[in-house]
mmCIF file of C-alpha atoms in Angstrom:
data_model
loop_
_atom_site.group_PDB
_atom_site.id
_atom_site.type_symbol
_atom_site.label_atom_id
_atom_site.label_comp_id
_atom_site.label_asym_id
_atom_site.label_seq_id
_atom_site.Cartn_x
_atom_site.Cartn_y
_atom_site.Cartn_z
ATOM 1 C CA MET A 140 -44.636 72.094 -3.846
ATOM 2 C CA THR A 141 -48.032 71.607 -5.445
ATOM 3 C CA PRO A 142 -51.263 72.673 -3.551
ATOM 4 C CA VAL A 143 -51.842 69.028 -2.743
ATOM 5 C CA ASP A 144 -48.418 68.733 -1.255
ATOM 6 C CA ILE A 145 -49.019 71.848 0.858
ATOM 7 C CA ALA A 146 -52.393 70.561 1.924
ATOM 8 C CA ILE A 147 -50.899 67.167 3.042
ATOM 9 C CA THR A 148 -48.091 68.845 4.833
ATOM 10 C CA VAL A 149 -50.273 71.268 6.726
ATOM 11 C CA CYS A 150 -52.643 68.489 7.712
ATOM 12 C CA GLY A 151 -49.891 66.209 8.812
ATOM 13 C CA LEU A 152 -48.018 68.799 10.873
ATOM 14 C CA THR A 153 -51.138 70.125 12.609
ATOM 15 C CA ALA A 154 -52.370 66.586 13.369
ATOM 16 C CA ALA A 155 -48.986 65.601 14.735
ATOM 17 C CA VAL A 156 -48.918 68.738 16.942
ATOM 18 C CA HIS A 157 -52.482 68.086 18.121
ATOM 19 C CA LEU A 158 -51.683 64.528 19.150
ATOM 20 C CA ALA A 159 -48.457 65.513 20.906
ATOM 21 C CA SER A 160 -50.295 68.212 22.813
ATOM 22 C CA VAL A 161 -52.973 65.714 23.925
ATOM 23 C CA ALA A 162 -50.317 63.350 25.095
ATOM 24 C CA ILE A 163 -48.493 65.993 27.083
ATOM 25 C CA ALA A 164 -51.662 67.329 28.776
ATOM 26 C CA ALA A 165 -52.737 63.715 29.513
ATOM 27 C CA VAL A 166 -49.614 63.150 31.488
ATOM 28 C CA ARG A 167 -49.673 66.502 33.297
ATOM 29 C CA CYS A 168 -53.451 66.397 34.054
ATOM 30 C CA ARG A 169 -54.186 62.775 34.725
ATOM 31 C CA ALA A 170 -56.853 62.311 37.413
ATOM 32 C CA ARG A 171 -55.403 62.325 40.844
ATOM 33 C CA ARG A 172 -56.655 59.822 43.383
ATOM 34 C CA ASP A 173 -53.895 60.305 46.024
ATOM 35 C CA HIS A 174 -54.167 62.981 48.626
ATOM 36 C CA VAL A 175 -50.969 65.091 48.916
ATOM 37 C CA ALA A 176 -50.066 65.437 52.591
ATOM 38 C CA PRO A 177 -48.632 68.699 53.864
ATOM 39 C CA PRO A 178 -44.838 68.777 54.129
ATOM 40 C CA VAL A 179 -43.357 68.319 57.487
ATOM 41 C CA ASP A 180 -41.996 71.921 57.417
ATOM 42 C CA ALA A 181 -45.157 73.319 55.862
ATOM 43 C CA PRO A 182 -44.840 77.144 55.743
ATOM 44 C CA PRO A 183 -47.798 79.351 56.771
ATOM 45 C CA ILE A 184 -49.757 80.578 53.826
ATOM 46 C CA THR A 185 -52.217 83.418 53.242
ATOM 47 C CA ILE A 186 -55.048 82.904 50.793
ATOM 48 C CA VAL A 187 -56.475 86.118 49.256
ATOM 49 C CA ARG A 188 -59.940 85.661 47.656
ATOM 50 C CA PRO A 189 -61.406 88.648 45.759
ATOM 51 C CA VAL A 190 -65.220 88.268 45.644
ATOM 52 C CA CYS A 191 -67.659 90.245 43.653
ATOM 53 C CA GLY A 192 -71.430 89.499 43.266
ATOM 54 C CA ILE A 193 -73.295 86.144 43.415
ATOM 55 C CA GLU A 194 -72.038 83.490 41.009
ATOM 56 C CA ASN A 195 -73.132 79.921 40.421
ATOM 57 C CA PHE A 196 -71.976 77.746 43.320
ATOM 58 C CA VAL A 197 -70.371 80.691 45.113
ATOM 59 C CA ALA A 198 -71.202 79.336 48.673
ATOM 60 C CA GLU A 199 -69.580 75.968 47.742
ATOM 61 C CA THR A 200 -66.450 77.382 46.087
ATOM 62 C CA LEU A 201 -65.870 79.871 48.871
ATOM 63 C CA GLY A 202 -66.743 77.292 51.462
ATOM 64 C CA SER A 203 -63.971 75.018 50.119
ATOM 65 C CA THR A 204 -61.538 77.528 51.539
ATOM 66 C CA PHE A 205 -62.519 76.465 55.016
ATOM 67 C CA ARG A 206 -61.947 72.693 54.453
ATOM 68 C CA LEU A 207 -58.318 72.685 53.422
ATOM 69 C CA ASP A 208 -56.142 69.991 55.025
ATOM 70 C CA TYR A 209 -53.234 72.341 55.806
ATOM 71 C CA PRO A 210 -51.845 73.039 59.329
ATOM 72 C CA ASP A 211 -51.295 76.854 59.137
ATOM 73 C CA TYR A 212 -53.137 79.119 56.843
ATOM 74 C CA GLU A 213 -55.374 82.215 56.900
ATOM 75 C CA THR A 214 -57.907 83.544 54.433
ATOM 76 C CA VAL A 215 -58.413 87.171 53.540
ATOM 77 C CA PHE A 216 -61.624 87.796 51.608
ATOM 78 C CA CYS A 217 -61.700 91.097 49.675
ATOM 79 C CA VAL A 218 -64.770 92.979 48.379
ATOM 80 C CA ALA A 219 -64.750 96.365 46.838
ATOM 81 C CA SER A 220 -68.294 97.572 47.672
ATOM 82 C CA PRO A 221 -70.012 97.459 51.110
ATOM 83 C CA ALA A 222 -73.232 96.875 49.237
ATOM 84 C CA ASP A 223 -72.080 93.751 47.421
ATOM 85 C CA PRO A 224 -74.601 90.927 47.831
ATOM 86 C CA VAL A 225 -71.825 88.346 48.392
ATOM 87 C CA ILE A 226 -70.953 89.802 51.788
ATOM 88 C CA PRO A 227 -73.658 87.905 53.739
ATOM 89 C CA VAL A 228 -72.481 84.645 52.132
ATOM 90 C CA VAL A 229 -68.899 85.252 53.227
ATOM 91 C CA GLU A 230 -69.939 86.344 56.697
ATOM 92 C CA ASP A 231 -72.143 83.240 57.133
ATOM 93 C CA LEU A 232 -69.234 80.933 56.078
ATOM 94 C CA MET A 233 -66.901 82.625 58.527
ATOM 95 C CA ALA A 234 -69.483 82.275 61.344
ATOM 96 C CA ARG A 235 -69.922 78.579 60.577
ATOM 97 C CA HIS A 236 -66.143 77.867 60.587
ATOM 98 C CA PRO A 237 -64.847 79.803 63.615
ATOM 99 C CA GLN A 238 -61.891 77.385 63.796
ATOM 100 C CA VAL A 239 -60.418 78.698 60.565
ATOM 101 C CA ARG A 240 -58.678 82.118 60.581
ATOM 102 C CA ALA A 241 -60.502 84.251 58.067
ATOM 103 C CA ARG A 242 -61.532 87.941 57.722
ATOM 104 C CA LEU A 243 -63.340 90.171 55.299
ATOM 105 C CA LEU A 244 -61.850 93.478 54.080
ATOM 106 C CA VAL A 245 -64.087 95.937 52.366
ATOM 107 C CA GLY A 246 -62.839 98.821 50.218
ATOM 108 C CA ASN A 247 -61.132 99.641 46.909
ATOM 109 C CA ASP A 248 -57.567 100.727 46.158
ATOM 110 C CA PRO A 249 -57.587 102.298 42.646
ATOM 111 C CA VAL A 250 -53.996 101.503 41.557
ATOM 112 C CA SER A 251 -54.973 100.515 38.052
ATOM 113 C CA ARG A 252 -57.836 100.065 35.566
ATOM 114 C CA ASN A 253 -58.173 96.449 36.595
ATOM 115 C CA PRO A 254 -61.018 96.224 39.241
ATOM 116 C CA LYS A 255 -59.942 92.786 40.351
ATOM 117 C CA LEU A 256 -56.413 94.053 41.060
ATOM 118 C CA ASN A 257 -57.756 97.051 42.898
ATOM 119 C CA ASN A 258 -59.812 94.757 45.098
ATOM 120 C CA CYS A 259 -56.782 92.514 45.894
ATOM 121 C CA VAL A 260 -54.407 95.270 46.968
ATOM 122 C CA LYS A 261 -55.737 95.509 50.538
ATOM 123 C CA GLY A 262 -55.561 91.671 50.950
ATOM 124 C CA TRP A 263 -52.006 91.545 49.798
ATOM 125 C CA GLN A 264 -51.056 94.242 52.175
ATOM 126 C CA ALA A 265 -52.832 92.585 55.107
ATOM 127 C CA ALA A 266 -51.390 89.134 54.423
ATOM 128 C CA ALA A 267 -49.496 87.839 57.416
ATOM 129 C CA HIS A 268 -47.331 85.408 55.632
ATOM 130 C CA GLU A 269 -44.541 85.113 53.065
ATOM 131 C CA TRP A 270 -46.460 82.682 50.850
ATOM 132 C CA ILE A 271 -49.624 84.157 49.325
ATOM 133 C CA ALA A 272 -52.175 82.454 47.043
ATOM 134 C CA ILE A 273 -54.579 84.776 45.168
ATOM 135 C CA ALA A 274 -57.493 82.660 44.078
ATOM 136 C CA ASP A 275 -60.701 83.670 42.272
ATOM 137 C CA SER A 276 -63.988 83.145 44.006
ATOM 138 C CA ASN A 277 -65.113 80.514 41.519
ATOM 139 C CA VAL A 278 -62.218 78.135 42.128
ATOM 140 C CA LEU A 279 -63.253 74.932 43.906
ATOM 141 C CA MET A 280 -60.290 74.180 46.189
ATOM 142 C CA PRO A 281 -59.578 70.435 46.933
ATOM 143 C CA PRO A 282 -58.468 69.692 50.450
ATOM 144 C CA ASP A 283 -54.792 69.390 49.381
ATOM 145 C CA TYR A 284 -54.906 72.668 47.370
ATOM 146 C CA LEU A 285 -52.042 74.430 49.164
ATOM 147 C CA GLN A 286 -49.700 71.490 49.260
ATOM 148 C CA ARG A 287 -50.163 70.910 45.549
ATOM 149 C CA LEU A 288 -49.278 74.513 44.947
ATOM 150 C CA LEU A 289 -46.154 74.165 47.114
ATOM 151 C CA ALA A 290 -45.190 70.993 45.296
ATOM 152 C CA ALA A 291 -45.075 72.836 41.959
ATOM 153 C CA TRP A 292 -42.590 75.414 43.341
ATOM 154 C CA GLN A 293 -39.243 74.084 42.136
ATOM 155 C CA PRO A 294 -35.948 75.759 42.853
ATOM 156 C CA ALA A 295 -33.313 76.470 40.216
ATOM 157 C CA SER A 296 -31.282 73.392 39.255
ATOM 158 C CA GLY A 297 -28.440 73.110 36.759
ATOM 159 C CA ARG A 298 -29.456 75.322 33.814
ATOM 160 C CA GLY A 299 -33.088 75.386 34.800
ATOM 161 C CA ARG A 300 -34.568 78.535 36.011
ATOM 162 C CA GLY A 301 -36.193 78.775 39.483
ATOM 163 C CA THR A 302 -39.883 79.277 40.045
ATOM 164 C CA GLY A 303 -41.303 82.735 40.383
ATOM 165 C CA LEU A 304 -45.024 81.963 40.328
ATOM 166 C CA VAL A 305 -47.224 78.909 40.398
ATOM 167 C CA CYS A 306 -50.695 78.876 38.650
ATOM 168 C CA ALA A 307 -53.529 76.600 37.635
ATOM 169 C CA PRO A 308 -55.877 77.021 34.701
ATOM 170 C CA PRO A 309 -59.572 76.556 35.404
ATOM 171 C CA ILE A 310 -61.228 73.212 34.493
ATOM 172 C CA GLY A 311 -64.873 73.576 33.742
ATOM 173 C CA SER A 312 -67.127 71.072 35.629
ATOM 174 C CA ARG A 313 -70.788 70.542 36.273
ATOM 175 C CA PRO A 314 -71.983 72.101 33.027
ATOM 176 C CA ASP A 315 -75.765 72.664 32.753
ATOM 177 C CA GLY A 316 -76.930 72.878 29.084
ATOM 178 C CA PHE A 317 -75.452 72.897 25.603
ATOM 179 C CA TRP A 318 -73.442 76.168 25.980
ATOM 180 C CA ALA A 319 -71.918 75.233 29.253
ATOM 181 C CA GLU A 320 -70.652 72.068 27.606
ATOM 182 C CA VAL A 321 -69.184 74.248 24.798
ATOM 183 C CA GLU A 322 -67.485 76.357 27.493
ATOM 184 C CA CYS A 323 -66.028 73.122 28.953
ATOM 185 C CA ALA A 324 -64.593 72.370 25.483
ATOM 186 C CA PHE A 325 -62.931 75.808 25.484
ATOM 187 C CA LEU A 326 -61.591 75.650 29.070
ATOM 188 C CA ASN A 327 -60.504 72.100 29.281
ATOM 189 C CA THR A 328 -59.418 70.324 26.134
ATOM 190 C CA TYR A 329 -58.399 73.463 24.278
ATOM 191 C CA GLN A 330 -57.055 76.216 26.590
ATOM 192 C CA ALA A 331 -55.787 74.009 29.478
ATOM 193 C CA ARG A 332 -54.144 71.732 26.996
ATOM 194 C CA ALA A 333 -52.363 74.593 25.313
ATOM 195 C CA GLN A 334 -51.144 76.001 28.628
ATOM 196 C CA TYR A 335 -49.698 72.641 29.799
ATOM 197 C CA VAL A 336 -47.869 72.295 26.579
ATOM 198 C CA ALA A 337 -46.338 75.750 26.959
ATOM 199 C CA ASP A 338 -45.424 74.964 30.529
ATOM 200 C CA SER A 339 -43.850 71.666 29.664
ATOM 201 C CA ILE A 340 -41.512 73.305 27.204
ATOM 202 C CA GLY A 341 -40.481 75.941 29.801
ATOM 203 C CA PHE A 342 -42.624 78.755 28.518
ATOM 204 C CA GLY A 343 -45.555 78.829 30.993
ATOM 205 C CA PHE A 344 -48.058 81.633 31.136
ATOM 206 C CA ALA A 345 -49.751 82.857 34.332
ATOM 207 C CA GLN A 346 -53.392 82.187 34.705
ATOM 208 C CA GLY A 347 -55.339 84.527 37.023
ATOM 209 C CA LYS A 348 -57.587 81.870 38.601
ATOM 210 C CA THR A 349 -54.805 80.990 40.996
ATOM 211 C CA LEU A 350 -51.636 83.049 41.458
ATOM 212 C CA PHE A 351 -49.275 81.510 44.063
ATOM 213 C CA TRP A 352 -46.539 83.970 45.027
ATOM 214 C CA ARG A 353 -43.659 84.053 47.387
ATOM 215 C CA ARG A 354 -43.905 87.651 48.652
ATOM 216 C CA ASP A 355 -40.272 88.590 47.972
ATOM 217 C CA VAL A 356 -40.534 87.692 44.225
ATOM 218 C CA LEU A 357 -43.458 90.057 43.616
ATOM 219 C CA GLU A 358 -42.041 92.810 45.881
ATOM 220 C CA ALA A 359 -38.720 92.717 44.023
ATOM 221 C CA GLY A 360 -40.694 93.482 40.785
ATOM 222 C CA GLY A 361 -42.434 96.461 42.270
ATOM 223 C CA GLY A 362 -45.075 94.897 44.556
ATOM 224 C CA ILE A 363 -48.719 94.105 43.745
ATOM 225 C CA LYS A 364 -49.208 97.543 42.143
ATOM 226 C CA ALA A 365 -46.840 96.462 39.396
ATOM 227 C CA LEU A 366 -49.444 94.041 38.175
ATOM 228 C CA GLY A 367 -51.351 97.094 36.878
ATOM 229 C CA ALA A 368 -48.760 97.404 34.041
ATOM 230 C CA ASP A 369 -51.107 95.417 31.920
ATOM 231 C CA VAL A 370 -54.917 95.409 31.819
ATOM 232 C CA ALA A 371 -54.777 91.782 32.834
ATOM 233 C CA GLU A 372 -52.962 91.002 36.104
ATOM 234 C CA ASP A 373 -52.008 87.525 34.884
ATOM 235 C CA ALA A 374 -50.208 88.936 31.787
ATOM 236 C CA ALA A 375 -48.418 91.424 33.970
ATOM 237 C CA SER A 376 -47.432 88.551 36.337
ATOM 238 C CA THR A 377 -46.004 86.513 33.433
ATOM 239 C CA LYS A 378 -43.889 89.434 32.230
ATOM 240 C CA LEU A 379 -42.698 90.292 35.779
ATOM 241 C CA VAL A 380 -41.584 86.752 36.559
ATOM 242 C CA ARG A 381 -39.803 86.264 33.185
ATOM 243 C CA ALA A 382 -38.019 89.600 33.515
ATOM 244 C CA ALA A 383 -36.678 88.339 36.862
ATOM 245 C CA GLY A 384 -35.187 85.312 35.071
ATOM 246 C CA LEU A 385 -37.709 82.952 36.681
ATOM 247 C CA ARG A 386 -40.416 80.617 35.404
ATOM 248 C CA VAL A 387 -44.155 80.489 35.707
ATOM 249 C CA ARG A 388 -45.070 76.920 36.442
ATOM 250 C CA LEU A 389 -48.472 75.091 36.400
ATOM 251 C CA VAL A 390 -49.648 72.760 39.145
ATOM 252 C CA ASP A 391 -50.012 69.179 37.999
ATOM 253 C CA GLY A 392 -53.795 68.388 37.923
ATOM 254 C CA PRO A 393 -55.569 71.786 37.690
ATOM 255 C CA PHE A 394 -58.551 72.807 39.865
ATOM 256 C CA GLU A 395 -62.231 72.842 39.086
ATOM 257 C CA GLN A 396 -64.404 75.760 38.242
ATOM 258 C CA PRO A 397 -68.138 74.597 38.490
ATOM 259 C CA LEU A 398 -70.006 76.310 35.654
ATOM 260 C CA GLY A 399 -73.760 75.626 36.027
ATOM 261 C CA ARG A 400 -75.880 77.167 33.316
ATOM 262 C CA ARG A 401 -74.309 79.278 30.491
ATOM 263 C CA SER A 402 -75.887 81.034 27.537
ATOM 264 C CA ALA A 403 -74.308 81.494 24.116
ATOM 265 C CA VAL A 404 -73.912 85.210 24.813
ATOM 266 C CA GLU A 405 -71.969 84.531 28.045
ATOM 267 C CA VAL A 406 -69.617 82.076 26.421
ATOM 268 C CA TRP A 407 -69.034 84.457 23.490
ATOM 269 C CA ARG A 408 -68.350 87.479 25.797
ATOM 270 C CA ARG A 409 -65.967 85.540 28.010
ATOM 271 C CA GLN A 410 -63.970 84.170 25.172
ATOM 272 C CA SER A 411 -64.002 87.504 23.326
ATOM 273 C CA ARG A 412 -62.699 89.277 26.439
ATOM 274 C CA TRP A 413 -59.858 86.732 26.742
ATOM 275 C CA ALA A 414 -59.019 86.929 22.974
ATOM 276 C CA ARG A 415 -58.773 90.665 23.164
ATOM 277 C CA LEU A 416 -56.620 90.568 26.247
ATOM 278 C CA ARG A 417 -54.262 88.012 24.695
ATOM 279 C CA ARG A 418 -53.860 90.116 21.589
ATOM 280 C CA ALA A 419 -53.138 93.260 23.644
ATOM 281 C CA CYS A 420 -50.777 91.632 26.108
ATOM 282 C CA PHE A 421 -48.976 89.018 23.898
ATOM 283 C CA PRO A 422 -49.656 90.041 20.260
ATOM 284 C CA HIS A 423 -46.883 87.879 18.805
ATOM 285 C CA TRP A 424 -48.322 84.778 20.361
ATOM 286 C CA PHE A 425 -51.901 85.752 19.594
ATOM 287 C CA LEU A 426 -51.468 85.949 15.757
ATOM 288 C CA PRO A 427 -50.698 82.204 15.235
ATOM 289 C CA GLU A 428 -53.894 81.307 17.040
ATOM 290 C CA ILE A 429 -55.726 81.424 13.761
ATOM 291 C CA LEU A 430 -54.079 78.171 12.983
ATOM 292 C CA THR A 431 -55.313 76.376 16.195
ATOM 293 C CA GLY A 432 -58.436 74.154 16.386
ATOM 294 C CA ALA A 433 -59.613 71.673 13.770
ATOM 295 C CA MET A 434 -60.658 73.963 10.975
ATOM 296 C CA VAL A 435 -57.316 74.446 9.197
ATOM 297 C CA PRO A 436 -56.303 70.788 9.242
ATOM 298 C CA THR A 437 -59.816 69.700 8.225
ATOM 299 C CA VAL A 438 -59.908 71.996 5.234
ATOM 300 C CA SER A 439 -56.377 70.808 4.339
ATOM 301 C CA PHE A 440 -57.468 67.258 4.669
ATOM 302 C CA ALA A 441 -60.517 67.901 2.480
ATOM 303 C CA VAL A 442 -58.382 69.489 -0.228
ATOM 304 C CA ALA A 443 -55.959 66.514 -0.275
ATOM 305 C CA VAL A 444 -58.902 63.968 -0.387
ATOM 306 C CA HIS A 445 -60.523 65.871 -3.259
ATOM 307 C CA ALA A 446 -57.245 66.078 -5.226
ATOM 308 C CA LEU A 447 -56.705 62.327 -4.736
ATOM 309 C CA GLY A 448 -60.195 61.494 -5.812
ATOM 310 C CA GLY A 449 -61.453 60.196 -2.507
ATOM 311 C CA PRO A 450 -64.973 60.518 -0.941
ATOM 312 C CA ILE A 451 -64.700 63.909 0.828
ATOM 313 C CA LEU A 452 -67.681 63.832 3.221
ATOM 314 C CA PRO A 453 -67.206 60.416 4.908
ATOM 315 C CA LEU A 454 -63.457 60.755 5.195
ATOM 316 C CA VAL A 455 -63.777 64.297 6.660
ATOM 317 C CA LEU A 456 -66.197 62.972 9.171
ATOM 318 C CA LEU A 457 -63.860 60.232 10.130
ATOM 319 C CA PHE A 458 -60.998 62.700 10.395
ATOM 320 C CA LEU A 459 -63.073 64.928 12.745
ATOM 321 C CA LEU A 460 -64.058 61.958 14.911
ATOM 322 C CA ALA A 461 -60.388 60.950 15.213
ATOM 323 C CA TRP A 462 -59.428 64.539 16.078
ATOM 324 C CA TYR A 463 -62.020 64.955 18.773
ATOM 325 C CA GLY A 464 -61.630 61.437 19.900
ATOM 326 C CA ALA A 465 -58.095 62.210 21.025
ATOM 327 C CA GLU A 466 -59.433 65.200 22.959
ATOM 328 C CA ALA A 467 -62.115 62.916 24.546
ATOM 329 C CA VAL A 468 -59.338 60.517 25.556
ATOM 330 C CA LEU A 469 -57.553 63.429 27.292
ATOM 331 C CA ALA A 470 -60.744 64.394 29.120
ATOM 332 C CA ARG A 471 -61.237 60.766 30.230
ATOM 333 C CA ILE A 472 -57.749 60.368 31.459
ATOM 334 C CA ALA A 473 -57.855 63.713 33.338
ATOM 335 C CA GLY A 474 -61.251 62.931 34.866
ATOM 336 C CA TRP A 475 -62.848 65.989 33.290
ATOM 337 C CA THR A 476 -66.547 66.237 32.353
ATOM 338 C CA LEU A 477 -67.209 64.391 29.100
ATOM 339 C CA SER A 478 -70.507 64.332 27.341
ATOM 340 C CA PRO A 479 -71.468 61.682 24.696
ATOM 341 C CA TRP A 480 -72.096 64.683 22.509
ATOM 342 C CA TYR A 481 -68.545 66.050 23.056
ATOM 343 C CA PRO A 482 -67.536 66.085 19.252
ATOM 344 C CA VAL A 483 -70.504 68.417 18.601
ATOM 345 C CA HIS A 484 -69.520 70.757 21.472
ATOM 346 C CA ALA A 485 -65.921 70.759 20.267
ATOM 347 C CA LEU A 486 -66.926 71.347 16.719
ATOM 348 C CA VAL A 487 -69.008 74.368 17.738
ATOM 349 C CA ARG A 488 -66.002 75.636 19.654
ATOM 350 C CA ASP A 489 -63.765 75.280 16.661
ATOM 351 C CA LEU A 490 -66.261 76.921 14.331
ATOM 352 C CA MET A 491 -66.248 79.928 16.765
ATOM 353 C CA LEU A 492 -62.413 80.157 16.972
ATOM 354 C CA PRO A 493 -61.843 82.030 13.648
ATOM 355 C CA ALA A 494 -64.532 84.596 14.543
ATOM 356 C CA LEU A 495 -63.135 84.967 18.072
ATOM 357 C CA TRP A 496 -59.623 85.507 16.587
ATOM 358 C CA LEU A 497 -60.849 88.217 14.274
ATOM 359 C CA ASP A 498 -62.854 89.782 17.210
ATOM 360 C CA GLY A 499 -59.744 89.712 19.342
ATOM 361 C CA LEU A 500 -57.621 91.223 16.578
ATOM 362 C CA LEU A 501 -60.093 94.109 15.998
ATOM 363 C CA GLY A 502 -61.732 94.667 19.317
ATOM 364 C CA SER A 503 -60.427 97.061 21.853
ATOM 365 C CA SER A 504 -62.993 97.080 24.784
ATOM 366 C CA PHE A 505 -65.007 94.754 26.887
ATOM 367 C CA GLU A 506 -67.109 94.651 30.072
ATOM 368 C CA TRP A 507 -66.108 92.755 33.169
ATOM 369 C CA ARG A 508 -68.570 92.527 36.080
ATOM 370 C CA GLY A 509 -70.199 95.805 35.118
ATOM 371 C CA ASN A 510 -66.859 97.630 34.469
ATOM 372 C CA ALA A 511 -66.203 98.955 31.007
ATOM 373 C CA MET A 512 -62.559 98.452 30.202
ATOM 374 C CA ARG A 513 -60.198 98.898 27.165
ATOM 375 C CA VAL A 514 -57.592 96.297 26.516
ATOM 376 C CA GLU A 515 -54.779 98.937 25.798
ATOM 377 C CA ALA A 516 -55.770 101.224 28.690
ATOM 378 C CA ASP A 517 -52.845 100.156 30.827
ATOM 379 C CA ASN A 518 -50.607 98.809 28.023
ATOM 380 C CA PRO A 519 -49.589 101.606 25.727
ATOM 381 C CA ALA A 520 -46.904 99.413 24.199
ATOM 382 C CA ALA A 521 -49.466 97.129 22.646
#
């Protein structure tokens, strides 16, 4: 094959994959207008919410826990330090919703190098019910949050594997400023899209924003302490569930994470942390990430246009508008935030991707909520 043939092939294949991924995510994430009613035999559920510090919209996201349309659930808030400034927020919410069973547990169980997991251990042990949802403090729960998690839990059928865990990736909403819009482009039309494609072909990955367990599944794999086998509890959850011959499934229509204001440094640090964790926990899946985004197909398209004697700049601009236009259609169908400047935000995201990939490949440490961590600390095999 000539260089031009290679460029046309690469461009064609990546564009086809891109459009297919947009179509799959659009079906799985289309905006929901119907409220899912609780099942007649709705099982009691425990929600474990680890909290740490004051985040944007924290009173609203934690407050959503008290407004669920579900007949029988309890909430266990977990905080590691008695001096944490979020404690008065949680106590005020519990005082204003005495009709909802909720309690706050304070303390730390150092079972791993993962501070979030250490904070969750006491909540898992105190949970009264067989079904347990571990949800980050910045997840905004819709009223039918629990029934939507239950609906995604599918038993084994035919040759299909049963469910071992249900998750939901975060969908950025209410961005304030340019870099928050860029973070939405990362979270929504890039990362969530990729996760729903993986889930749709039977190869779902856990996402730590929401981990919905049936207690016996996790206990059979060694209990909550087993999630310290990797530095990221969602990576350990994925491996535990697959080792049991079960599937990680994603809920149809993921849940919001209100962002507020973000700086360029905050966006970079977050994406850098996730890239380093993906490389440490799933190195074989991380390496091909260099091919994702619009940069490789755009360069291939430009090479082909140049070889064929066409006007490069206007055609490349049209190509990028078509590429990001497909993503914008996905955001519109899903009901996600969509700025008129979305192509610019997505282009900045894609320009960052090669640098983030290299950073993830070479970096070995990061900081999470004031805790210095190393990506291989709990994963010697990496």
